[in-house]
Coordinates of C-alpha atoms and ligand atoms in Angstrom, one line a residue:
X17 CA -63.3 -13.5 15.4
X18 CA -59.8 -12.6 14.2
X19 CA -58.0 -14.4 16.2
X20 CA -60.1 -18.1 15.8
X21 CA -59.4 -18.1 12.2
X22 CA -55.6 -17.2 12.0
X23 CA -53.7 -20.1 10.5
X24 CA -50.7 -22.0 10.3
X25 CA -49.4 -23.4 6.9
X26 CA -46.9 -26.6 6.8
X27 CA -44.7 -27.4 3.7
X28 CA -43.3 -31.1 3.1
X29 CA -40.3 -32.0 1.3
X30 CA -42.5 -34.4 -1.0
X31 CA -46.3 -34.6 -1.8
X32 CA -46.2 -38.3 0.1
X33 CA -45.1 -36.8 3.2
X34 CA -47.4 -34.2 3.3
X35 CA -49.6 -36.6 2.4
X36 CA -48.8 -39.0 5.8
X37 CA -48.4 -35.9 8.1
X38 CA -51.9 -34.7 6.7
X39 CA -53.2 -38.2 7.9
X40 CA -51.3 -38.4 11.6
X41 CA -52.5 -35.0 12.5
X42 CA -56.2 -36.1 11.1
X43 CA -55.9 -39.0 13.3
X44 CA -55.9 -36.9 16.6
X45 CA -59.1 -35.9 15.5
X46 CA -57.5 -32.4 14.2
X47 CA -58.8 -30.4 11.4
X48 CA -56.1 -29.4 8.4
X49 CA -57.0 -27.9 5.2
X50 CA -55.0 -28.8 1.8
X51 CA -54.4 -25.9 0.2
X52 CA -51.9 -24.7 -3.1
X53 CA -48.7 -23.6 -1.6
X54 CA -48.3 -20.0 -1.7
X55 CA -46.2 -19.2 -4.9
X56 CA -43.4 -17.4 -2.7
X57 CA -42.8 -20.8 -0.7
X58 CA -41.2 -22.5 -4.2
X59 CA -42.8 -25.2 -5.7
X60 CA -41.4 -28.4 -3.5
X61 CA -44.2 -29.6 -2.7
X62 CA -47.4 -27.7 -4.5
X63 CA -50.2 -28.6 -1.9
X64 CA -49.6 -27.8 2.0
X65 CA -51.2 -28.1 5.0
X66 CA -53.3 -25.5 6.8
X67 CA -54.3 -25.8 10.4
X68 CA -55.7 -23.4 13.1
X69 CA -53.1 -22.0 15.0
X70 CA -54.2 -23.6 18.3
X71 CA -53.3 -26.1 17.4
X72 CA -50.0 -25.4 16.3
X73 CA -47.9 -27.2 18.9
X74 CA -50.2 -30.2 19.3
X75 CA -49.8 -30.6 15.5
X76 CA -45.8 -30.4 15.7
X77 CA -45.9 -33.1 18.5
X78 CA -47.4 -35.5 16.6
X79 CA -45.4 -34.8 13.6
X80 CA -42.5 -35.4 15.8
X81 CA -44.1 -38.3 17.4
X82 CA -44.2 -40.0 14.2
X83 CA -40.9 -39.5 12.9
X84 CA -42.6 -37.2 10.2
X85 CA -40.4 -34.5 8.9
X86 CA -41.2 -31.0 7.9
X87 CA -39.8 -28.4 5.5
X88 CA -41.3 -25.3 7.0
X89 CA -44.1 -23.6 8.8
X90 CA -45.4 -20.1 8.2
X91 CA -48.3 -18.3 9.6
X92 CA -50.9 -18.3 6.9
X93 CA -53.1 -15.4 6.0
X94 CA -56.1 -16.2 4.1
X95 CA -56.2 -13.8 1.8
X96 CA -58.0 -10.8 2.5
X97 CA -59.7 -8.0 0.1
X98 CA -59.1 -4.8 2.1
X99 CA -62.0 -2.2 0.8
X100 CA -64.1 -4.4 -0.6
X101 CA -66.9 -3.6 0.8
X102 CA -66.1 0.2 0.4
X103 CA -65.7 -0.1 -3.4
X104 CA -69.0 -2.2 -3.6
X105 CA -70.9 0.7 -1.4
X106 CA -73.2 1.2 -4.5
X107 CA -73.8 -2.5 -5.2
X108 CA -74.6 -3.9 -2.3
X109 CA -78.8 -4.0 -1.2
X110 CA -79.0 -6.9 0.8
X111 CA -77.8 -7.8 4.4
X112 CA -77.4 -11.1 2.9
X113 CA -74.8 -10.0 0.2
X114 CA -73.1 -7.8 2.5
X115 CA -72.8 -10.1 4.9
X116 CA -70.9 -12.6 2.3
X117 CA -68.7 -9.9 1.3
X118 CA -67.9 -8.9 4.3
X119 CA -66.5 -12.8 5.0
X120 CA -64.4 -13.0 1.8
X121 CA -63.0 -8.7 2.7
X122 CA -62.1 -10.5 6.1
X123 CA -60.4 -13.7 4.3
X124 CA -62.8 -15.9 6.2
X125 CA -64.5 -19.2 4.5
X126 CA -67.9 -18.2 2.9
X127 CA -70.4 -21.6 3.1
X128 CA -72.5 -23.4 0.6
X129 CA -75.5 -21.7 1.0
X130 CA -74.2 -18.8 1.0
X131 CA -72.1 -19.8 -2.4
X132 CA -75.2 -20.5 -4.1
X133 CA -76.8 -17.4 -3.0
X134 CA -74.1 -15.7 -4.7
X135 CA -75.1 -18.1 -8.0
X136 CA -78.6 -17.4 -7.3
X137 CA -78.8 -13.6 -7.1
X138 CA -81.2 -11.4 -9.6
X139 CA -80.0 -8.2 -8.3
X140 CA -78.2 -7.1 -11.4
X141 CA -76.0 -4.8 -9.0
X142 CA -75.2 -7.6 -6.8
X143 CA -74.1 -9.7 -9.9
X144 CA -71.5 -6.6 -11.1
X145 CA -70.5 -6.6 -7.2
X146 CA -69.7 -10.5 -7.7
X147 CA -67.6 -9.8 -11.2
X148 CA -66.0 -6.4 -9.5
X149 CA -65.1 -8.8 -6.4
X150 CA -63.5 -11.8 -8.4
X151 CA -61.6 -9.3 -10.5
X152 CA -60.1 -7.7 -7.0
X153 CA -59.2 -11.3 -6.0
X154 CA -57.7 -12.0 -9.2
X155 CA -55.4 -8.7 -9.2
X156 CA -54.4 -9.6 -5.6
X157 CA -53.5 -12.8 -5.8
X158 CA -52.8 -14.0 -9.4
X159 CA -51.9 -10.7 -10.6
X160 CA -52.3 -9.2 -14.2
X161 CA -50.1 -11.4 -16.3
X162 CA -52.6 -14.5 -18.3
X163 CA -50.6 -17.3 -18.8
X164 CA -50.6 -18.8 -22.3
X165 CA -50.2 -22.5 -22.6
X166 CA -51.1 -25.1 -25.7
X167 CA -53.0 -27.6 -26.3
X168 CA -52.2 -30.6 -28.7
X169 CA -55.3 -32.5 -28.9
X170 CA -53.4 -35.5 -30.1
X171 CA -56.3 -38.5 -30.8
X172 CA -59.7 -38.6 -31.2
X173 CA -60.2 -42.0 -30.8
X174 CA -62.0 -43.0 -27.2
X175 CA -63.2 -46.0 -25.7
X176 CA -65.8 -44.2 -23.7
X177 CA -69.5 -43.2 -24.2
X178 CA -69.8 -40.0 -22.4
X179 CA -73.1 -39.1 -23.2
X180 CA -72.4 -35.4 -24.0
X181 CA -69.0 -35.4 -26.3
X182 CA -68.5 -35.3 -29.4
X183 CA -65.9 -38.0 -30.0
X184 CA -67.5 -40.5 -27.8
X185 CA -67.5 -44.4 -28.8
X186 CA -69.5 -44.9 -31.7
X187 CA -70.2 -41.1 -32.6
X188 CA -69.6 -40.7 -36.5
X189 CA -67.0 -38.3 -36.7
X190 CA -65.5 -36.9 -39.8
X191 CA -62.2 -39.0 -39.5
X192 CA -60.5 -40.5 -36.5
X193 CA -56.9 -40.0 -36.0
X194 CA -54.3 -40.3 -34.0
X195 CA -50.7 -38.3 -33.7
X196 CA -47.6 -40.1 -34.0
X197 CA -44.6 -39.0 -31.6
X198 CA -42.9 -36.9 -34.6
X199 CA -46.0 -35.3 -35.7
X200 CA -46.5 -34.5 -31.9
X201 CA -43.0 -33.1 -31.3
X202 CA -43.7 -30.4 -34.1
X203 CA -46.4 -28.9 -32.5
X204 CA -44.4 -29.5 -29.3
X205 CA -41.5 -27.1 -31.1
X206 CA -43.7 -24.8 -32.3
X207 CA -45.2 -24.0 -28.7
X208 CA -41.6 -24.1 -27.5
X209 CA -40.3 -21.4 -30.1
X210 CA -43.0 -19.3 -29.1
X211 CA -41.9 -18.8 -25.5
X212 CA -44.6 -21.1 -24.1
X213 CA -43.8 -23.0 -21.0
X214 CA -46.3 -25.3 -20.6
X215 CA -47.8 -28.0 -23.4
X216 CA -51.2 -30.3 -22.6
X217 CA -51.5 -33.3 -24.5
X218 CA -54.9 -34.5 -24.5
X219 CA -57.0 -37.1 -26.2
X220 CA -59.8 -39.1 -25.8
X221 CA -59.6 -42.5 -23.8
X222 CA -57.1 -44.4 -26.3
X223 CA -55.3 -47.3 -25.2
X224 CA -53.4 -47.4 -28.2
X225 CA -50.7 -44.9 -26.3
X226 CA -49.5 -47.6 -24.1
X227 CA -47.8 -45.9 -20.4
X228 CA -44.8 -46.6 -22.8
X229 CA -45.3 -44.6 -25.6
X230 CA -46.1 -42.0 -23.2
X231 CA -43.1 -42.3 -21.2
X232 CA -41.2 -42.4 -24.3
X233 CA -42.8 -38.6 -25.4
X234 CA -42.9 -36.8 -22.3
X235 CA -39.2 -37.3 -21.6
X236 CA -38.5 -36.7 -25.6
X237 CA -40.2 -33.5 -24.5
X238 CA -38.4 -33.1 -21.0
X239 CA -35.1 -33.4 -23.2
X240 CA -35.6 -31.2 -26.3
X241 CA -37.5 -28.5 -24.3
X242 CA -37.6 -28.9 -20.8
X243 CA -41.4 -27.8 -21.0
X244 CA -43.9 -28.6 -18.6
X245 CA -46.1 -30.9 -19.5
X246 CA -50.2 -31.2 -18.2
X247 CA -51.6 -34.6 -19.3
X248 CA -55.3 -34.8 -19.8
X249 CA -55.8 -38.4 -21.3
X250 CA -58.6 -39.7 -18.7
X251 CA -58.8 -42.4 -16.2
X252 CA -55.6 -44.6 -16.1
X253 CA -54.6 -47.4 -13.2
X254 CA -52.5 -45.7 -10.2
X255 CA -49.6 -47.4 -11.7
X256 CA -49.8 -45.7 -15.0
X257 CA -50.0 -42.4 -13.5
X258 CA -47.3 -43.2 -11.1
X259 CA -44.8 -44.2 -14.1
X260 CA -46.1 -41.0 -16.2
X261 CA -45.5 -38.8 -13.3
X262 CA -41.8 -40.3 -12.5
X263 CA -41.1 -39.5 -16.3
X264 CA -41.7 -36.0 -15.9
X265 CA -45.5 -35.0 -16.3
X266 CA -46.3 -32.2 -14.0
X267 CA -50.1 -31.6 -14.4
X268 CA -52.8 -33.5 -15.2
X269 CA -56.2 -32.2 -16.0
X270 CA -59.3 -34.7 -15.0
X271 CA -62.2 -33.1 -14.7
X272 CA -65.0 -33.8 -12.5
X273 CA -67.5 -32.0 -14.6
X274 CA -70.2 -32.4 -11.3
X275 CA -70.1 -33.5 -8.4
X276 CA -73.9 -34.5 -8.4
X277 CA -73.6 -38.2 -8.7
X278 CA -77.0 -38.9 -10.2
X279 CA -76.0 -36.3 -13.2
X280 CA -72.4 -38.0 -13.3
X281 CA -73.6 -41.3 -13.6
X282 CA -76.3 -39.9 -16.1
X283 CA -74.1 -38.5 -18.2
X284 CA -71.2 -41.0 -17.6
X285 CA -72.7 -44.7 -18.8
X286 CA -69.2 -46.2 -18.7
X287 CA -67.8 -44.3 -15.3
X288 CA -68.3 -44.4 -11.6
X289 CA -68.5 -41.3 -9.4
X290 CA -66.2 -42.9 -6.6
X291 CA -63.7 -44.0 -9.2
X292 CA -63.5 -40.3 -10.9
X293 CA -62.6 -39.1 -7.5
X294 CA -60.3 -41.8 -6.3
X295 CA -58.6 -40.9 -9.8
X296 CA -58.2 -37.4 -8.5
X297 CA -56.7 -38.3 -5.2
X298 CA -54.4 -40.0 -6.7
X299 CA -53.0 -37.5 -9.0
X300 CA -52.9 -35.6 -6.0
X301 CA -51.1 -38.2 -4.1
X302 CA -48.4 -39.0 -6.7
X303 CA -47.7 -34.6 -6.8
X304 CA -49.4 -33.9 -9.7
X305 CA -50.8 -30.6 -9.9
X306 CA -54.4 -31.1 -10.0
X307 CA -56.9 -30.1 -12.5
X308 CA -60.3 -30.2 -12.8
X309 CA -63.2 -28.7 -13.6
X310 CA -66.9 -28.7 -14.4
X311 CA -69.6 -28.1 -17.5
X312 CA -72.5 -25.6 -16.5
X313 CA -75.9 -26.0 -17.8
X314 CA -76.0 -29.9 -17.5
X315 CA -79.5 -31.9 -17.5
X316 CA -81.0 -31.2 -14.2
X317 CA -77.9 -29.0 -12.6
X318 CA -78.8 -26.7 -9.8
X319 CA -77.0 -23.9 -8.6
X320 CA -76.7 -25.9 -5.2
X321 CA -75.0 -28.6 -7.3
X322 CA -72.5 -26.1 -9.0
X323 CA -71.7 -24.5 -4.9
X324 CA -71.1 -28.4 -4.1
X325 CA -68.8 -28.3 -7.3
X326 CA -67.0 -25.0 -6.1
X327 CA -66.6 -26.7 -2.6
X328 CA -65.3 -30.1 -3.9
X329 CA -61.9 -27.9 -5.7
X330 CA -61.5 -26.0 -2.6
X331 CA -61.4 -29.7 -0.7
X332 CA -59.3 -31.3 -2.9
X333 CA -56.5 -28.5 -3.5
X334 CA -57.2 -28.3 -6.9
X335 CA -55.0 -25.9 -8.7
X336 CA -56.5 -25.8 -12.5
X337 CA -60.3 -25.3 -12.7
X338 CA -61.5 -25.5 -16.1
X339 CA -65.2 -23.9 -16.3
X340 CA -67.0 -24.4 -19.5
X341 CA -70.9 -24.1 -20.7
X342 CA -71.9 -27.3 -21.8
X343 CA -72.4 -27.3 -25.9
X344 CA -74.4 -30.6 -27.3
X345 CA -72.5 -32.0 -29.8
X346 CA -74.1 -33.4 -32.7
X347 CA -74.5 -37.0 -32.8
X348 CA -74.6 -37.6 -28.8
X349 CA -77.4 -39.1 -26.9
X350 CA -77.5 -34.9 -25.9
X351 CA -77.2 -33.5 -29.4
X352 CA -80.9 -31.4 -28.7
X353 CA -80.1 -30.7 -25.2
X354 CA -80.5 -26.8 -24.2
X355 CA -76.5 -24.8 -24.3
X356 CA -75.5 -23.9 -20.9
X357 CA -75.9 -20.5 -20.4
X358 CA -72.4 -17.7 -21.0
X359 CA -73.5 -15.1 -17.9
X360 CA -74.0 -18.5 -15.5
X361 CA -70.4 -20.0 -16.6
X362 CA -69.0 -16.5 -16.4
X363 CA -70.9 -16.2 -12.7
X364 CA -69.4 -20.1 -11.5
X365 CA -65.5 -18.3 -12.9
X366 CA -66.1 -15.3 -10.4
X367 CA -67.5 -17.1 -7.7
X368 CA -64.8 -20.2 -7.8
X369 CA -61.7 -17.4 -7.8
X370 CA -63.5 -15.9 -4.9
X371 CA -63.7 -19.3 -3.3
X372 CA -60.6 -21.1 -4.3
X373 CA -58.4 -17.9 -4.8
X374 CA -55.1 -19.0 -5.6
X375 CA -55.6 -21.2 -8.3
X376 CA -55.3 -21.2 -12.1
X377 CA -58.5 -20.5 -14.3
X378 CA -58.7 -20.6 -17.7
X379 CA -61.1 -18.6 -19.6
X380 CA -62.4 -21.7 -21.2
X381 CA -62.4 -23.0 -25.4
X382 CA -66.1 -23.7 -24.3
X383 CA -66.8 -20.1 -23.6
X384 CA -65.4 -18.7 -26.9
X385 CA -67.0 -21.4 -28.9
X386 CA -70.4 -20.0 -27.8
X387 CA -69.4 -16.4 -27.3
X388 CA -66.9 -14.4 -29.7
X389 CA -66.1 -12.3 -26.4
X390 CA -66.1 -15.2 -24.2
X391 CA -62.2 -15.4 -23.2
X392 CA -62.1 -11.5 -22.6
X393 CA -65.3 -12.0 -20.3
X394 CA -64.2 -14.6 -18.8
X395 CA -60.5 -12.3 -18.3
X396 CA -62.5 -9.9 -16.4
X397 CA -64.6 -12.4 -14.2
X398 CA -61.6 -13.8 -12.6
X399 CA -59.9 -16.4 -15.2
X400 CA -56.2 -15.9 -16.0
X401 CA -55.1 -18.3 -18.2
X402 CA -55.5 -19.2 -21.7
X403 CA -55.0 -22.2 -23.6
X404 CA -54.2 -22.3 -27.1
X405 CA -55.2 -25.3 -29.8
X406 CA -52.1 -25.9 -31.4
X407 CA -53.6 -29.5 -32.8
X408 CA -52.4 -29.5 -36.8
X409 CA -55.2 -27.8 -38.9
X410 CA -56.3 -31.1 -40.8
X411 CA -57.4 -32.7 -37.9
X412 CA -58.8 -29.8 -36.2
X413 CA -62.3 -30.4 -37.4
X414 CA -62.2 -34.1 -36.2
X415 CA -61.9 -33.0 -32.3
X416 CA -65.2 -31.3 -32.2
X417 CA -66.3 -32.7 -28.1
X418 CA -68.8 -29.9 -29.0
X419 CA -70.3 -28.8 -32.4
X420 CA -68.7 -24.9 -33.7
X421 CA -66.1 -25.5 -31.3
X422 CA -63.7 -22.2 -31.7
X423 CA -60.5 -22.1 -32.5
X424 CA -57.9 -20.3 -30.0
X425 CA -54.9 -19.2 -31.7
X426 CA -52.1 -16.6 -30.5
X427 CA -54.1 -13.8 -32.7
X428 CA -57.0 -14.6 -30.5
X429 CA -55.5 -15.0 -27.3
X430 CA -53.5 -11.9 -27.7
X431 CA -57.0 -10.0 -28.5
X432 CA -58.7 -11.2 -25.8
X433 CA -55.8 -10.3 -23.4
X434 CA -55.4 -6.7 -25.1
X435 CA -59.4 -6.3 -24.8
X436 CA -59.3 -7.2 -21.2
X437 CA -56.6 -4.6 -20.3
X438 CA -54.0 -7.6 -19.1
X439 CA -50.7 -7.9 -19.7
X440 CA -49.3 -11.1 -21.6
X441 CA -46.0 -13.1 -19.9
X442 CA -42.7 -11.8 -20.0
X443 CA -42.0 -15.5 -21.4
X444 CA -43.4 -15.0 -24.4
X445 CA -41.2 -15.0 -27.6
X446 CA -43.6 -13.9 -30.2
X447 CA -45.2 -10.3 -30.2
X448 CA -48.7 -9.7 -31.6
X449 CA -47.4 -7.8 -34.8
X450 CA -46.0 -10.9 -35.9
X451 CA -49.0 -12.7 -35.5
X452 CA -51.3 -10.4 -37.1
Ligands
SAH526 N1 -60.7 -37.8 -22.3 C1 -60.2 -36.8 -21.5 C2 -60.3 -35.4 -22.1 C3 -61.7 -35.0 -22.2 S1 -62.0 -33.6 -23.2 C4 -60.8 -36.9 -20.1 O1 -61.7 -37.8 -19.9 O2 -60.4 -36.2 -19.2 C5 -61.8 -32.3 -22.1 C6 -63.1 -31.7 -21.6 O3 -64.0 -31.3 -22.6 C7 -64.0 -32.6 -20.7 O4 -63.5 -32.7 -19.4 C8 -65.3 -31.8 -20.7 O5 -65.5 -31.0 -19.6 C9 -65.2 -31.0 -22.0 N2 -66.3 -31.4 -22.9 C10 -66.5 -32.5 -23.6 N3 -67.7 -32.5 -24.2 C11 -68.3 -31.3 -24.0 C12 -69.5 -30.7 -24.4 N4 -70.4 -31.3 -25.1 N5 -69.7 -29.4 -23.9 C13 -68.8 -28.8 -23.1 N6 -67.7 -29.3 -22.7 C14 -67.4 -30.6 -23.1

């Protein structure tokens, strides 16, 4: 058993030669998993391939074949959780759930059924041996540091319809608005003074920041702070991504919200399922690092749909995972649609670290909005990153995607890492006695 799943990894010099090697092994009918490059392999190229070890040689002739050139290759050990099963001696009741733990103690590839059996289970032990599992994973592989990035929600206004948000097309919200480069850059500053390494500009679907403007801010940024810089603007044309990437944007966060085409195009009037995906690969493509995400609790969502989810991030490589309840907003086609539920959206954050492993989870606005302890939950379930709102306070109340939405600031961030027992980054410049 051992010995059929050991692995092999490959790192590329650039995400479009993985991207080609990826294909001419594919083409001998071989099987290779994307998958994030292990953090102590640098960040070259952030997705690698993973293949059987088998086929190790068969793989490097066709690389060589093709003139495709390599960086490295490393034998790659799915991570294990040694004890596991030990420590969950008085949780486990089932051969079923043993059984699954057993796989993910033995770093082997649990299925969909079996995922959704884990999103299914009553057994109030079993559900503490999910959470004690995920936290285990979490420790091991992302260790006890959250990383704190901010947000700067920068317009409101949207050209889309999406049935459930709050600043969709035609929704009457209390002012629409939109930041201009300066007013931007200050909240850029501000992050930056604080320590924070990383700054997400996002905004509804607004056409009125041309791929110019953009360019124009990101490498504003690049210069004054050498920040990292996540986009999270919607669907764009490969070529805008393309020029957005080559300016400096290193993440970009489009969620897929579910992978159940029927409830996306449900919920999406204005979007196609194929098109949200080929948006994805792309990003991908081009060396982004990936976000994306889902909501819980949509109209008609199953937990097979939300195992399908988990699956689809594990497919595509996907490095950010953004997990959130959904919340009807008021004013949306869904305004009197039921709140998805805090213990399911805390349940899909375990389960997806178990799954997906090395990847970064935030313990989601969404959550706190709905649950004062929501972040600290969400800490203990697996998550391990936080994003602040560091939009400017008069326009706060005019990004509502969802009604009550909370607001994290650094007082709340540095509670909820506190309450979890975590540590905050070394990066940080600002210490919670100056906050408070
Ligand atoms: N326009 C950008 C950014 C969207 S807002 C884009 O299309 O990618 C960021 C996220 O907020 C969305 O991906 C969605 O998951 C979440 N969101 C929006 N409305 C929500 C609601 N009513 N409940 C929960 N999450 C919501």
């Amino acid at each position: 058993m051992k010995a059929v799943n050991k692995k092999y990894i490959i790192i590329c010099y650039s995400t479009s030669e993985m991207l080609n090697a990826d294909r001419a092994i594919k083409s001998k009918g071989i099987h290779t998993d994307l998958v994030p490059t292990p953090s102590e392999y640098g960040t070259i190229c952030s997705t690698s391939i993973a293949i059987a070890a088998e086929d190790r040689q068969l793989v490097e002739n066709t690389l060589a074949e093709n003139n495709l050139d390599f960086k490295e290759i490393h034998p790659y050990e799915s991570r294990k959780l040694s004890g596991l099963i030990e420590r969950l001696k008085s949780n486990i009741t089932t051969q079923t759930f043993k059984d699954i733990m057993n796989k993910i103690q033995e770093g082997l590839d649990i299925t969909k059924d079996e995922i959704t059996y884990l999103l299914k289970t009553e057994s109030k032990s079993e559900i503490d041996g999910i959470f004690t599992a995920a936290d285990q994973m979490r420790k091991e592989v992302v260790g006890d540091v959250v990383e704190i990035r901010g947000a700067i929600e920068f317009s409101n206004y949207c050209k889309k319809s999406c049935n459930y948000c709050g600043i969709r097309k035609g929704c009457t919200v209390p002012g629409r608005y939109r930041m201009e480069e300066e007013e931007i850059m200050e909240g850029v500053h501000q992050l930056h003074g604080w320590g924070i390494k990383t700054v997400i500009l996002q905004s509804g679907e607004d056409d009125y920041y041309s791929t110019e403007t953009l360019v124009n801010l990101i490498k504003r940024i690049k210069d004054e702070t050498k920040m990292m810089i996540t986009l999270s603007i919607g669907e764009r044309p490969f070529a805008d991504y393309e020029i957005l990437r080559e300016a400096g944007a290193n993440n970009f966060l489009l969620k897929i919200e579910t992978t159940n085409k029927d409830i996306f195009n449900f919920i999406h009037p204005d979007d196609d399922f194929d098109e949200r995906v080929r948006c994805s690969e792309w990003l991908r493509q081009l060396g982004y690092v990936n976000g994306s995400g889902n909501m819980i609790g949509l109209p008609g969502q199953t937990p097979e749909d939300i195992a399908k989810d988990i699956l689809y991030f594990k497919d595509m490589a996907i490095h950010m995972i953004g997990i959130g309840p959904f919340i009807p907003a008021k004013g949306t086609p869904f305004e009197s649609y039921p709140q998805g539920s805090v213990e399911m959206t805390l349940r899909v954050v375990a389960v997806t670290r178990l799954v997906c492993k090395n990847v970064f989870l935030p313990a989601t606005t969404a959550l706190a909005s709905i649950d004062p302890d929501g972040q600290t939950k969400a800490l203990q379930a697996g998550a391990n990153t936080i994003m602040l709102i560091s939009t400017p306070s008069k326009y706060r109340s005019n990004y509502q995607i969802y009604s009550n939405k909370n607001m994290i600031d650094l007082k709340s961030a540095f509670k909820a890492v506190e309450e979890s027992g975590r540590k905050l980054p070394k990066y940080l410049k600002i210490t919670s006695e100056e906050v408070l």
